[in-house]
mmCIF file of C-alpha atoms in Angstrom:
data_model
loop_
_atom_site.group_PDB
_atom_site.id
_atom_site.type_symbol
_atom_site.label_atom_id
_atom_site.label_comp_id
_atom_site.label_asym_id
_atom_site.label_seq_id
_atom_site.Cartn_x
_atom_site.Cartn_y
_atom_site.Cartn_z
ATOM 1 C CA UNK I 11 75.601 50.035 147.089
ATOM 2 C CA UNK I 12 74.932 52.798 144.511
ATOM 3 C CA UNK I 13 77.981 55.050 144.195
ATOM 4 C CA UNK I 14 76.730 57.362 141.436
ATOM 5 C CA UNK I 15 74.056 60.024 141.741
ATOM 6 C CA UNK I 16 70.661 59.567 140.111
ATOM 7 C CA UNK I 17 68.628 62.364 141.712
ATOM 8 C CA UNK I 18 68.252 64.404 138.508
ATOM 9 C CA UNK I 19 67.383 61.369 136.443
ATOM 10 C CA UNK I 20 64.808 60.316 139.023
ATOM 11 C CA UNK I 21 63.312 63.834 139.005
ATOM 12 C CA UNK I 22 62.970 63.744 135.214
ATOM 13 C CA UNK I 23 61.337 60.323 135.417
ATOM 14 C CA UNK I 24 58.842 61.625 137.976
ATOM 15 C CA UNK I 25 58.020 64.593 135.719
ATOM 16 C CA UNK I 26 57.148 62.241 132.854
ATOM 17 C CA UNK I 27 55.542 59.590 135.087
ATOM 18 C CA UNK I 28 58.214 56.979 134.353
ATOM 19 C CA UNK I 29 59.818 56.663 137.805
ATOM 20 C CA UNK I 30 59.475 52.889 137.701
ATOM 21 C CA UNK I 31 62.247 52.848 135.073
ATOM 22 C CA UNK I 32 64.960 54.170 137.433
ATOM 23 C CA UNK I 33 66.363 50.656 137.938
ATOM 24 C CA UNK I 34 67.313 50.393 134.274
ATOM 25 C CA UNK I 35 69.493 53.524 134.535
ATOM 26 C CA UNK I 36 71.229 52.153 137.620
ATOM 27 C CA UNK I 37 71.818 48.796 135.939
ATOM 28 C CA UNK I 38 73.309 50.575 132.887
ATOM 29 C CA UNK I 39 75.396 52.839 135.149
ATOM 30 C CA UNK I 40 73.981 55.892 133.343
ATOM 31 C CA UNK I 41 73.795 58.595 135.999
ATOM 32 C CA UNK I 42 73.296 62.338 136.517
ATOM 33 C CA UNK I 43 76.800 63.069 135.246
ATOM 34 C CA UNK I 44 75.827 61.662 131.831
ATOM 35 C CA UNK I 45 73.116 64.294 131.385
ATOM 36 C CA UNK I 46 72.080 65.903 129.150
ATOM 37 C CA UNK I 47 71.218 63.257 126.589
ATOM 38 C CA UNK I 48 71.544 64.759 123.122
ATOM 39 C CA UNK I 49 70.078 64.427 119.664
ATOM 40 C CA UNK I 50 72.687 63.530 117.069
ATOM 41 C CA UNK I 51 72.833 63.257 113.313
ATOM 42 C CA UNK I 52 74.361 59.804 113.629
ATOM 43 C CA UNK I 53 71.263 58.463 115.398
ATOM 44 C CA UNK I 54 68.718 60.736 113.705
ATOM 45 C CA UNK I 55 69.993 61.045 110.113
ATOM 46 C CA UNK I 56 66.625 61.855 108.539
ATOM 47 C CA UNK I 57 63.660 64.052 109.397
ATOM 48 C CA UNK I 58 61.420 61.007 109.863
ATOM 49 C CA UNK I 59 63.946 58.857 111.735
ATOM 50 C CA UNK I 60 62.795 57.424 115.102
ATOM 51 C CA UNK I 61 63.563 59.880 117.912
ATOM 52 C CA UNK I 62 66.711 58.574 119.630
ATOM 53 C CA UNK I 63 69.075 60.121 122.175
ATOM 54 C CA UNK I 64 72.850 59.789 122.440
ATOM 55 C CA UNK I 65 75.328 60.053 125.281
ATOM 56 C CA UNK I 66 77.085 63.444 125.320
ATOM 57 C CA UNK I 67 80.435 61.634 125.571
ATOM 58 C CA UNK I 68 79.899 59.917 122.208
ATOM 59 C CA UNK I 69 77.102 61.050 119.905
ATOM 60 C CA UNK I 70 77.206 57.756 118.024
ATOM 61 C CA UNK I 71 76.178 55.735 121.076
ATOM 62 C CA UNK I 72 72.486 55.570 121.935
ATOM 63 C CA UNK I 73 71.393 55.754 125.580
ATOM 64 C CA UNK I 74 70.887 52.045 126.093
ATOM 65 C CA UNK I 75 68.137 52.203 128.711
ATOM 66 C CA UNK I 76 65.964 54.291 126.365
ATOM 67 C CA UNK I 77 66.130 51.848 123.453
ATOM 68 C CA UNK I 78 62.906 50.044 124.451
ATOM 69 C CA UNK I 79 60.977 53.227 125.201
ATOM 70 C CA UNK I 80 58.120 54.591 123.136
ATOM 71 C CA UNK I 81 59.232 57.495 120.962
ATOM 72 C CA UNK I 82 56.744 59.765 122.756
ATOM 73 C CA UNK I 83 58.347 59.027 126.155
ATOM 74 C CA UNK I 84 61.859 59.596 124.767
ATOM 75 C CA UNK I 85 60.782 63.010 123.482
ATOM 76 C CA UNK I 86 59.292 63.826 126.900
ATOM 77 C CA UNK I 87 62.542 62.893 128.630
ATOM 78 C CA UNK I 88 64.527 65.050 126.191
ATOM 79 C CA UNK I 89 62.258 68.031 126.787
ATOM 80 C CA UNK I 90 61.964 67.762 130.587
ATOM 81 C CA UNK I 91 65.674 67.201 131.282
ATOM 82 C CA UNK I 92 66.308 70.909 130.714
ATOM 83 C CA UNK I 93 64.185 71.742 133.768
ATOM 84 C CA UNK I 94 66.622 70.036 136.145
ATOM 85 C CA UNK I 95 69.950 70.831 134.480
ATOM 86 C CA UNK I 96 70.446 74.435 135.587
ATOM 87 C CA UNK I 97 74.246 74.734 135.865
ATOM 88 C CA UNK I 98 76.183 75.710 138.978
ATOM 89 C CA UNK I 99 78.377 78.736 138.204
ATOM 90 C CA UNK I 100 81.644 78.183 140.032
ATOM 91 C CA UNK I 101 84.586 80.446 140.796
ATOM 92 C CA UNK I 102 87.813 78.905 139.564
ATOM 93 C CA UNK I 103 91.444 79.995 139.436
ATOM 94 C CA UNK I 104 92.376 80.741 136.742
ATOM 95 C CA UNK I 105 88.992 82.034 135.604
ATOM 96 C CA UNK I 106 87.170 79.338 133.680
ATOM 97 C CA UNK I 107 85.451 79.447 130.302
ATOM 98 C CA UNK I 108 82.414 77.201 129.977
ATOM 99 C CA UNK I 109 80.529 76.044 126.887
ATOM 100 C CA UNK I 110 76.823 75.675 127.740
ATOM 101 C CA UNK I 111 74.665 73.684 125.357
ATOM 102 C CA UNK I 112 71.929 75.674 123.615
ATOM 103 C CA UNK I 113 68.957 74.235 125.508
ATOM 104 C CA UNK I 114 70.593 74.875 128.881
ATOM 105 C CA UNK I 115 68.490 77.014 131.248
ATOM 106 C CA UNK I 116 70.789 79.455 133.058
ATOM 107 C CA UNK I 117 70.012 80.203 136.735
ATOM 108 C CA UNK I 118 68.778 83.768 136.269
ATOM 109 C CA UNK I 119 65.984 84.659 138.696
ATOM 110 C CA UNK I 120 65.605 88.155 137.262
ATOM 111 C CA UNK I 121 67.040 89.946 134.250
ATOM 112 C CA UNK I 122 67.149 93.705 133.753
ATOM 113 C CA UNK I 123 67.213 95.857 130.645
ATOM 114 C CA UNK I 124 70.435 95.833 128.645
ATOM 115 C CA UNK I 125 72.558 98.863 127.849
ATOM 116 C CA UNK I 126 75.502 99.287 125.527
ATOM 117 C CA UNK I 127 79.006 98.930 126.959
ATOM 118 C CA UNK I 128 82.427 98.614 125.366
ATOM 119 C CA UNK I 129 82.121 95.926 122.676
ATOM 120 C CA UNK I 130 78.973 94.520 124.276
ATOM 121 C CA UNK I 131 75.513 94.743 125.812
ATOM 122 C CA UNK I 132 75.479 94.779 129.636
ATOM 123 C CA UNK I 133 72.469 93.411 131.536
ATOM 124 C CA UNK I 134 71.836 93.010 135.263
ATOM 125 C CA UNK I 135 70.961 89.478 136.357
ATOM 126 C CA UNK I 136 70.005 88.005 139.709
ATOM 127 C CA UNK I 137 71.391 84.493 140.145
ATOM 128 C CA UNK I 138 69.781 81.982 142.477
ATOM 129 C CA UNK I 139 72.038 81.883 145.573
ATOM 130 C CA UNK I 140 72.343 78.077 145.462
ATOM 131 C CA UNK I 141 73.494 78.184 141.841
ATOM 132 C CA UNK I 142 76.772 80.085 142.140
ATOM 133 C CA UNK I 143 79.979 80.013 144.137
ATOM 134 C CA UNK I 144 80.754 83.738 144.171
ATOM 135 C CA UNK I 145 79.507 84.477 147.697
ATOM 136 C CA UNK I 146 82.972 85.108 149.175
ATOM 137 C CA UNK I 147 84.216 87.446 146.438
ATOM 138 C CA UNK I 148 84.665 90.888 148.047
ATOM 139 C CA UNK I 149 83.097 92.734 145.125
ATOM 140 C CA UNK I 150 80.039 90.468 145.422
ATOM 141 C CA UNK I 151 79.394 89.734 149.097
ATOM 142 C CA UNK I 152 79.213 93.331 150.304
ATOM 143 C CA UNK I 153 77.183 94.785 147.465
ATOM 144 C CA UNK I 154 73.734 94.132 146.071
ATOM 145 C CA UNK I 155 72.943 90.610 144.933
ATOM 146 C CA UNK I 156 72.986 91.402 141.229
ATOM 147 C CA UNK I 157 75.591 90.535 138.612
ATOM 148 C CA UNK I 158 76.594 92.217 135.371
ATOM 149 C CA UNK I 159 76.248 89.993 132.312
ATOM 150 C CA UNK I 160 78.109 91.317 129.289
ATOM 151 C CA UNK I 161 77.048 89.861 125.944
ATOM 152 C CA UNK I 162 79.785 90.524 123.419
ATOM 153 C CA UNK I 163 78.334 92.199 120.333
ATOM 154 C CA UNK I 164 81.530 92.601 118.353
ATOM 155 C CA UNK I 165 81.558 90.137 115.437
ATOM 156 C CA UNK I 166 85.311 89.718 115.892
ATOM 157 C CA UNK I 167 86.112 86.751 118.135
ATOM 158 C CA UNK I 168 89.471 88.440 118.793
ATOM 159 C CA UNK I 169 87.689 91.244 120.692
ATOM 160 C CA UNK I 170 86.157 88.691 123.071
ATOM 161 C CA UNK I 171 89.395 86.767 123.417
ATOM 162 C CA UNK I 172 91.353 89.968 124.042
ATOM 163 C CA UNK I 173 89.039 91.252 126.790
ATOM 164 C CA UNK I 174 88.910 87.837 128.454
ATOM 165 C CA UNK I 175 92.695 87.562 128.299
ATOM 166 C CA UNK I 176 93.154 91.019 129.825
ATOM 167 C CA UNK I 177 90.670 90.357 132.621
ATOM 168 C CA UNK I 178 92.234 87.017 133.482
ATOM 169 C CA UNK I 179 95.694 88.553 133.547
ATOM 170 C CA UNK I 180 94.789 91.546 135.706
ATOM 171 C CA UNK I 181 91.887 90.321 137.876
ATOM 172 C CA UNK I 182 92.740 90.189 141.566
ATOM 173 C CA UNK I 183 93.441 93.830 142.415
ATOM 174 C CA UNK I 184 90.761 95.358 144.670
ATOM 175 C CA UNK I 185 90.379 98.348 142.329
ATOM 176 C CA UNK I 186 90.027 96.336 139.106
ATOM 177 C CA UNK I 187 86.662 94.826 138.209
ATOM 178 C CA UNK I 188 86.691 91.094 138.921
ATOM 179 C CA UNK I 189 85.920 88.696 136.070
ATOM 180 C CA UNK I 190 83.926 85.855 137.627
ATOM 181 C CA UNK I 191 83.662 83.625 134.564
ATOM 182 C CA UNK I 192 83.240 83.621 130.808
ATOM 183 C CA UNK I 193 80.969 81.345 128.831
ATOM 184 C CA UNK I 194 79.488 80.641 125.412
ATOM 185 C CA UNK I 195 75.784 79.941 124.939
ATOM 186 C CA UNK I 196 73.506 79.849 121.907
ATOM 187 C CA UNK I 197 76.282 81.047 119.626
ATOM 188 C CA UNK I 198 77.143 84.102 121.750
ATOM 189 C CA UNK I 199 80.004 84.880 124.146
ATOM 190 C CA UNK I 200 79.448 86.298 127.637
ATOM 191 C CA UNK I 201 81.427 87.724 130.546
ATOM 192 C CA UNK I 202 80.097 87.742 134.121
ATOM 193 C CA UNK I 203 81.096 90.443 136.649
ATOM 194 C CA UNK I 204 79.959 91.811 140.006
ATOM 195 C CA UNK I 205 77.244 94.422 139.527
ATOM 196 C CA UNK I 206 78.235 98.097 139.719
ATOM 197 C CA UNK I 207 75.538 100.482 140.931
ATOM 198 C CA UNK I 208 76.818 103.273 138.691
ATOM 199 C CA UNK I 209 79.868 104.637 136.921
ATOM 200 C CA UNK I 210 81.914 107.606 138.118
ATOM 201 C CA UNK I 211 80.106 110.008 135.787
ATOM 202 C CA UNK I 212 76.784 109.099 137.440
ATOM 203 C CA UNK I 213 78.409 109.151 140.889
ATOM 204 C CA UNK I 214 79.573 112.733 140.357
ATOM 205 C CA UNK I 215 76.051 113.701 139.288
ATOM 206 C CA UNK I 216 74.268 111.985 142.191
ATOM 207 C CA UNK I 217 76.587 112.697 145.139
ATOM 208 C CA UNK I 218 77.213 115.999 146.868
ATOM 209 C CA UNK I 219 80.861 117.116 146.639
ATOM 210 C CA UNK I 220 82.938 117.009 149.848
ATOM 211 C CA UNK I 221 83.589 120.751 149.828
ATOM 212 C CA UNK I 222 80.830 123.050 151.072
ATOM 213 C CA UNK I 223 81.559 126.341 149.326
ATOM 214 C CA UNK I 224 79.022 128.326 151.369
ATOM 215 C CA UNK I 225 80.375 127.156 154.699
ATOM 216 C CA UNK I 226 83.918 126.865 153.382
ATOM 217 C CA UNK I 227 84.197 123.428 154.991
ATOM 218 C CA UNK I 228 85.658 120.185 153.676
ATOM 219 C CA UNK I 229 84.159 116.871 154.791
ATOM 220 C CA UNK I 230 87.180 115.013 156.181
ATOM 221 C CA UNK I 231 85.569 111.560 155.951
ATOM 222 C CA UNK I 232 84.669 111.993 152.284
ATOM 223 C CA UNK I 233 88.115 113.316 151.415
ATOM 224 C CA UNK I 234 89.733 110.387 153.198
ATOM 225 C CA UNK I 235 87.601 107.988 151.108
ATOM 226 C CA UNK I 236 88.398 109.832 147.858
ATOM 227 C CA UNK I 237 92.116 109.795 148.650
ATOM 228 C CA UNK I 238 91.983 106.027 149.182
ATOM 229 C CA UNK I 239 90.198 105.579 145.843
ATOM 230 C CA UNK I 240 92.762 107.696 144.009
ATOM 231 C CA UNK I 241 95.585 105.682 145.561
ATOM 232 C CA UNK I 242 93.773 102.419 144.799
ATOM 233 C CA UNK I 243 93.090 103.243 141.149
ATOM 234 C CA UNK I 244 96.681 104.377 140.671
ATOM 235 C CA UNK I 245 97.877 101.096 142.163
ATOM 236 C CA UNK I 246 95.458 99.176 139.922
ATOM 237 C CA UNK I 247 96.806 100.914 136.825
ATOM 238 C CA UNK I 248 100.348 100.088 137.969
ATOM 239 C CA UNK I 249 99.329 96.413 138.175
ATOM 240 C CA UNK I 250 98.130 96.609 134.545
ATOM 241 C CA UNK I 251 101.325 98.294 133.417
ATOM 242 C CA UNK I 252 103.506 95.847 135.381
ATOM 243 C CA UNK I 253 101.601 92.562 135.792
ATOM 244 C CA UNK I 254 103.007 89.792 137.981
ATOM 245 C CA UNK I 255 105.074 87.425 135.871
ATOM 246 C CA UNK I 256 107.253 84.369 136.496
ATOM 247 C CA UNK I 257 110.709 85.320 137.725
ATOM 248 C CA UNK I 258 112.190 82.851 135.235
ATOM 249 C CA UNK I 259 111.081 84.896 132.188
ATOM 250 C CA UNK I 260 113.769 86.585 130.130
ATOM 251 C CA UNK I 261 113.515 90.369 130.001
ATOM 252 C CA UNK I 262 112.658 90.238 126.296
ATOM 253 C CA UNK I 263 109.641 88.028 127.085
ATOM 254 C CA UNK I 264 108.225 90.173 129.878
ATOM 255 C CA UNK I 265 104.743 91.531 129.168
ATOM 256 C CA UNK I 266 103.453 95.015 129.939
ATOM 257 C CA UNK I 267 99.817 96.094 129.792
ATOM 258 C CA UNK I 268 97.990 99.274 128.831
ATOM 259 C CA UNK I 269 94.323 100.012 129.544
ATOM 260 C CA UNK I 270 93.787 102.458 126.683
ATOM 261 C CA UNK I 271 90.390 103.929 127.608
ATOM 262 C CA UNK I 272 90.426 105.426 131.086
ATOM 263 C CA UNK I 273 87.488 107.798 131.571
ATOM 264 C CA UNK I 274 84.721 108.426 134.086
ATOM 265 C CA UNK I 275 82.343 106.034 132.288
ATOM 266 C CA UNK I 276 84.875 103.212 132.728
ATOM 267 C CA UNK I 277 85.369 103.770 136.452
ATOM 268 C CA UNK I 278 82.709 101.798 138.321
ATOM 269 C CA UNK I 279 81.297 102.401 141.793
ATOM 270 C CA UNK I 280 80.593 99.206 143.714
ATOM 271 C CA UNK I 281 78.525 99.687 146.796
ATOM 272 C CA UNK I 282 79.338 97.744 149.941
ATOM 273 C CA UNK I 283 79.365 98.174 153.696
ATOM 274 C CA UNK I 284 82.334 96.045 154.645
ATOM 275 C CA UNK I 285 84.409 95.826 151.492
ATOM 276 C CA UNK I 286 87.739 97.511 150.862
ATOM 277 C CA UNK I 287 86.046 100.808 150.099
ATOM 278 C CA UNK I 288 84.332 101.053 153.497
ATOM 279 C CA UNK I 289 80.875 102.514 154.015
ATOM 280 C CA UNK I 290 81.023 104.503 150.776
ATOM 281 C CA UNK I 291 81.861 101.556 148.531
ATOM 282 C CA UNK I 292 84.810 101.339 146.190
ATOM 283 C CA UNK I 293 85.847 102.678 142.773
ATOM 284 C CA UNK I 294 87.220 100.092 140.346
ATOM 285 C CA UNK I 295 88.654 100.303 136.844
ATOM 286 C CA UNK I 296 86.474 98.470 134.339
ATOM 287 C CA UNK I 297 86.111 97.852 130.609
ATOM 288 C CA UNK I 298 89.412 96.329 129.582
ATOM 289 C CA UNK I 299 88.032 95.698 126.105
ATOM 290 C CA UNK I 300 90.685 97.688 124.231
ATOM 291 C CA UNK I 301 93.540 96.955 126.612
ATOM 292 C CA UNK I 302 96.743 95.706 125.071
ATOM 293 C CA UNK I 303 99.750 93.724 126.237
ATOM 294 C CA UNK I 304 103.175 94.196 124.677
ATOM 295 C CA UNK I 305 106.690 92.895 125.132
ATOM 296 C CA UNK I 306 109.440 95.251 126.273
ATOM 297 C CA UNK I 307 110.592 95.867 122.680
ATOM 298 C CA UNK I 308 107.191 97.201 121.608
ATOM 299 C CA UNK I 309 105.656 98.653 124.762
ATOM 300 C CA UNK I 310 106.547 102.246 123.787
ATOM 301 C CA UNK I 311 106.456 101.900 120.044
ATOM 302 C CA UNK I 312 102.783 101.667 119.058
ATOM 303 C CA UNK I 313 101.683 103.875 116.114
ATOM 304 C CA UNK I 314 99.182 106.520 117.239
ATOM 305 C CA UNK I 315 96.863 105.914 114.238
ATOM 306 C CA UNK I 316 95.882 102.470 115.531
ATOM 307 C CA UNK I 317 94.999 103.497 119.089
ATOM 308 C CA UNK I 318 91.319 104.119 119.969
ATOM 309 C CA UNK I 319 90.923 106.903 122.504
ATOM 310 C CA UNK I 320 88.424 109.169 124.262
ATOM 311 C CA UNK I 321 88.621 112.498 122.364
ATOM 312 C CA UNK I 322 88.816 114.866 125.360
ATOM 313 C CA UNK I 323 91.380 112.772 127.238
ATOM 314 C CA UNK I 324 93.724 111.949 124.395
ATOM 315 C CA UNK I 325 97.369 112.904 125.012
ATOM 316 C CA UNK I 326 99.412 115.126 122.649
ATOM 317 C CA UNK I 327 101.191 112.181 121.000
ATOM 318 C CA UNK I 328 97.883 111.160 119.412
ATOM 319 C CA UNK I 329 97.905 114.377 117.354
ATOM 320 C CA UNK I 330 101.601 114.469 116.457
ATOM 321 C CA UNK I 331 102.706 113.057 113.138
ATOM 322 C CA UNK I 332 104.685 109.900 113.808
ATOM 323 C CA UNK I 333 103.680 109.944 117.475
ATOM 324 C CA UNK I 334 104.128 106.693 119.416
ATOM 325 C CA UNK I 335 101.845 105.372 122.143
ATOM 326 C CA UNK I 336 103.189 103.888 125.366
ATOM 327 C CA UNK I 337 101.955 103.267 128.896
ATOM 328 C CA UNK I 338 102.296 107.017 129.402
ATOM 329 C CA UNK I 339 99.003 107.225 127.436
ATOM 330 C CA UNK I 340 97.231 105.855 130.550
ATOM 331 C CA UNK I 341 99.117 108.170 132.898
ATOM 332 C CA UNK I 342 97.894 111.188 130.903
ATOM 333 C CA UNK I 343 94.280 110.029 130.780
ATOM 334 C CA UNK I 344 94.293 109.150 134.478
ATOM 335 C CA UNK I 345 95.628 112.645 135.181
ATOM 336 C CA UNK I 346 92.766 114.141 133.154
ATOM 337 C CA UNK I 347 90.321 112.056 135.166
ATOM 338 C CA UNK I 348 91.818 113.160 138.476
ATOM 339 C CA UNK I 349 91.774 116.801 137.373
ATOM 340 C CA UNK I 350 88.044 116.501 136.705
ATOM 341 C CA UNK I 351 87.664 114.849 140.090
ATOM 342 C CA UNK I 352 89.335 117.852 141.746
ATOM 343 C CA UNK I 353 86.811 120.112 139.992
ATOM 344 C CA UNK I 354 83.947 117.979 141.306
ATOM 345 C CA UNK I 355 85.408 117.967 144.845
ATOM 346 C CA UNK I 356 85.622 121.764 144.948
ATOM 347 C CA UNK I 357 82.514 122.741 143.005
ATOM 348 C CA UNK I 358 80.453 119.729 141.955
ATOM 349 C CA UNK I 359 79.067 119.260 138.424
ATOM 350 C CA UNK I 360 78.884 123.023 137.768
ATOM 351 C CA UNK I 361 82.642 123.523 138.215
ATOM 352 C CA UNK I 362 83.301 120.564 135.907
ATOM 353 C CA UNK I 363 81.102 122.248 133.291
ATOM 354 C CA UNK I 364 82.971 125.547 133.761
ATOM 355 C CA UNK I 365 86.279 123.724 133.371
ATOM 356 C CA UNK I 366 85.108 122.114 130.107
ATOM 357 C CA UNK I 367 83.936 125.487 128.792
ATOM 358 C CA UNK I 368 87.263 127.091 129.674
ATOM 359 C CA UNK I 369 89.164 124.433 127.732
ATOM 360 C CA UNK I 370 86.986 125.074 124.686
ATOM 361 C CA UNK I 371 88.341 128.635 124.454
ATOM 362 C CA UNK I 372 91.655 127.382 123.024
ATOM 363 C CA UNK I 373 91.703 126.887 119.197
ATOM 364 C CA UNK I 374 92.597 123.343 118.195
ATOM 365 C CA UNK I 375 96.049 123.282 116.522
ATOM 366 C CA UNK I 376 95.586 126.967 115.673
ATOM 367 C CA UNK I 377 92.591 126.198 113.469
ATOM 368 C CA UNK I 378 89.237 127.951 113.562
ATOM 369 C CA UNK I 379 87.444 125.370 115.675
ATOM 370 C CA UNK I 380 87.548 124.369 119.325
ATOM 371 C CA UNK I 381 87.618 121.178 121.414
ATOM 372 C CA UNK I 382 87.747 120.459 125.139
ATOM 373 C CA UNK I 383 91.046 118.555 125.090
ATOM 374 C CA UNK I 384 93.558 119.033 127.918
ATOM 375 C CA UNK I 385 96.504 120.403 125.919
ATOM 376 C CA UNK I 386 97.469 122.961 123.298
ATOM 377 C CA UNK I 387 100.162 122.429 120.678
#
């Protein structure tokens, strides 16, 4: 009785017209789980060395059942194995990081055009439905069948590690973007998320505001949805500021998060009929790339010179000499965001523009130039 699986090996053998050799793999107990077979310097030390393949578990050990093969057939096996080794992308808790080998063919059925995001290039991908285990994730099952693939472009590995760490720590709240997995491939690092149809900036531009100024009527259903989103995003930010932690931790070891870049472009609209957001979808906080986690002793003691920020939304402490940055930074920027949302609710994009223009009438720090920040010192 054969207990191991040999379907992939048999498929490769059929592709290279060597199916009669299946018995030798079974006899050697070399099965699908041993794929892919790899080239190694130990077995191929020179350019003109015979083409030999090693087991991935030990690159010094040659695949025994290929030792008697013609070099041409070994090369065919090596080339064709990639056609049957498309990986299954699984959802794990905690979120997994996978290292794919360079020749691996990822299960993308379609791939869109990339656009710049925080620290990376974001591309839409359609994954074959039999090649992933994300079907029951709320942010996936009720939306379109696309995913967001973020290729990290920052040369600093710490930027990738920081964003992955933040997403793993805070993923789980309905109003925070869900990290599905992270992986490395061909020397690059990637993050995989549910696909967002648009960000809040685009949503404000595309959607009609709830208030009809001509008829002086407010759409109750839309306002109910907006109120739920405001409550949800506030709750999501609270979960970043006060993440769940083991009760056994000493107070000095407790960790507190800060998003650091709340703005309309980092609020994502996920469409979905039955998800938490109802018929109008849901707004989620995204782009945790510059988020930070601090212990209690340092959570309110970060120098303002080291904190990246969106110019219009920055709080006063960013412009004060010796100012310190705390979680209140996020509260201010979220307030700025909500104030702009109120403008959109009551007057759409035109009232937002008027509000920006009005803020530009205040000289910056008494100087002879103007900005659209939300405070005056």
